Amino acid sequence: MKTFGSSKEFLLVDEIPWETVGEGVKRKIMGYDDKIMLVNVHFDQGGIGPMHEHHHSQVTYVVSGEFELTIGEETKIMKGGDAFYIPPHVMHGAICRKSGVLIDVFSPIREDFME
């Protein structure tokens, strides 16, 4: 397994460029080592996180906005202050109903985000 080391200790949001990852979706990787990763994801209204799955455990905090979130067979509306957990290999995706921000935590690191 490839290792990526770790991020620096202090990550200032204004010093990290946004990376466009889809129509109306952009992210900033805010810290990582080989075991864990924190990602700030901004969605414009109507932005879509398409259905997908991965081997990582994921916990996400909804900072702001409103999202129609599907995990497996269940769909719920999530808003600022809510959080959700996605087990490994479970299909999930989101549609942004009101522009907002998610904070994703992955374990282990999302190697595909580092390429």
XYZ file of N, CA and C in Angstrom, residues 21-79:
177
model
N -14.656 19.269 -8.040
C -14.777 17.807 -8.144
C -16.072 17.384 -8.826
N -16.886 18.361 -9.238
C -18.134 18.065 -9.937
C -18.857 19.364 -10.200
N -19.955 19.274 -10.927
C -20.767 20.460 -11.212
C -21.328 20.999 -9.905
N -20.864 22.198 -9.488
C -21.364 22.801 -8.254
C -20.810 22.183 -6.986
N -19.698 21.428 -7.093
C -19.099 20.771 -5.923
C -17.591 21.003 -5.947
N -17.056 21.489 -4.810
C -15.610 21.687 -4.697
C -15.166 21.276 -3.301
N -13.868 20.952 -3.153
C -13.375 20.473 -1.863
C -11.994 21.032 -1.553
N -11.687 21.002 -0.237
C -10.354 21.294 0.282
C -9.998 20.166 1.238
N -8.856 19.536 1.016
C -8.371 18.526 1.965
C -7.725 19.279 3.124
N -8.288 19.089 4.326
C -7.912 19.907 5.471
C -6.979 19.210 6.466
N -6.585 17.982 6.197
C -5.642 17.307 7.089
C -5.730 15.814 6.889
N -4.587 15.138 7.039
C -4.580 13.699 6.815
C -3.286 13.079 7.310
N -3.357 11.781 7.558
C -2.209 10.889 7.571
C -2.701 9.606 6.917
N -1.991 8.506 7.045
C -2.424 7.294 6.343
C -3.685 6.682 6.943
N -4.064 7.080 8.163
C -5.207 6.470 8.849
C -6.486 7.279 8.784
N -6.388 8.596 8.565
C -7.568 9.461 8.667
C -7.424 10.669 7.749
N -8.559 11.190 7.285
C -8.547 12.370 6.414
C -9.788 13.212 6.698
N -9.604 14.535 6.737
C -10.699 15.486 6.909
C -10.803 16.331 5.646
N -12.031 16.439 5.103
C -12.242 17.157 3.838
C -13.421 18.113 3.989
N -13.206 19.357 3.571
C -14.230 20.401 3.554
C -14.838 20.391 2.143
N -16.144 20.158 2.046
C -16.793 20.059 0.732
C -17.895 21.110 0.638
N -17.833 21.949 -0.389
C -18.839 22.996 -0.607
C -19.723 22.596 -1.784
N -21.038 22.660 -1.567
C -22.014 22.373 -2.622
C -22.805 23.632 -2.945
N -22.925 23.955 -4.224
C -23.893 24.953 -4.659
C -25.262 24.278 -4.672
N -26.330 25.076 -4.577
C -27.673 24.512 -4.703
C -27.763 23.734 -6.006
N -28.273 22.511 -5.934
C -28.376 21.654 -7.108
C -27.155 20.784 -7.350
N -26.072 21.035 -6.601
C -24.869 20.212 -6.739
C -25.160 18.774 -6.348
N -24.503 17.834 -7.030
C -24.778 16.415 -6.808
C -23.500 15.679 -6.448
N -23.596 14.899 -5.379
C -22.586 13.896 -5.062
C -23.160 12.576 -5.555
N -22.744 12.079 -6.746
C -23.384 10.904 -7.331
C -23.256 9.664 -6.442
N -24.186 8.732 -6.602
C -24.153 7.488 -5.846
C -22.830 6.762 -6.108
N -22.194 6.318 -5.016
C -20.915 5.612 -5.106
C -20.692 4.840 -3.812
N -19.661 4.024 -3.813
C -19.269 3.330 -2.588
C -17.748 3.247 -2.554
N -17.194 3.033 -1.358
C -15.747 2.894 -1.182
C -15.486 2.071 0.067
N -14.248 1.605 0.209
C -13.915 0.729 1.340
C -13.662 1.493 2.636
N -13.728 2.809 2.591
C -13.453 3.634 3.768
C -14.694 3.777 4.651
N -14.500 3.896 5.952
C -15.548 4.369 6.843
C -15.621 5.885 6.674
N -16.842 6.429 6.739
C -17.016 7.875 6.565
C -17.992 8.397 7.607
N -17.611 9.501 8.234
C -18.513 10.257 9.100
C -18.523 11.675 8.551
N -19.722 12.260 8.427
C -19.843 13.602 7.859
C -20.679 14.479 8.768
N -20.204 15.709 8.981
C -20.927 16.734 9.727
C -21.460 17.753 8.727
N -22.745 18.052 8.819
C -23.367 19.047 7.952
C -23.195 20.410 8.618
N -22.310 21.237 8.064
C -22.051 22.565 8.627
C -23.217 23.493 8.322
N -23.667 23.468 7.064
C -24.728 24.380 6.639
C -25.409 23.806 5.411
N -26.526 24.427 5.037
C -27.246 23.999 3.854
C -28.259 22.912 4.150
N -28.770 22.320 3.075
C -29.741 21.234 3.183
C -29.461 20.235 2.074
N -29.400 18.957 2.451
C -29.013 17.895 1.527
C -30.022 16.763 1.570
N -30.355 16.240 0.402
C -31.139 15.017 0.297
C -30.116 13.895 0.195
N -29.964 13.158 1.282
C -28.895 12.174 1.401
C -29.456 10.761 1.347
N -28.846 9.934 0.511
C -29.217 8.520 0.426
C -28.046 7.682 0.901
N -28.326 6.774 1.845
C -27.354 5.781 2.313
C -28.050 4.439 2.176
N -27.519 3.585 1.314
C -28.173 2.303 1.059
C -29.544 2.544 0.449
N -30.579 2.011 1.079
C -31.956 2.129 0.566
C -32.729 3.285 1.194
N -32.099 4.033 2.129
C -32.820 5.063 2.885
C -32.384 6.468 2.469
N -33.345 7.380 2.361
C -33.074 8.783 2.012
C -33.677 9.682 3.077
N -32.893 10.663 3.522
C -33.364 11.637 4.511
C -32.872 13.023 4.111
N -33.567 14.045 4.604
C -33.122 15.432 4.442
C -32.240 15.777 5.641
N -31.025 16.230 5.349
C -30.056 16.585 6.382
C -29.790 18.081 6.303
N -29.682 18.732 7.477
C -29.443 20.183 7.503
C -28.301 20.495 8.462
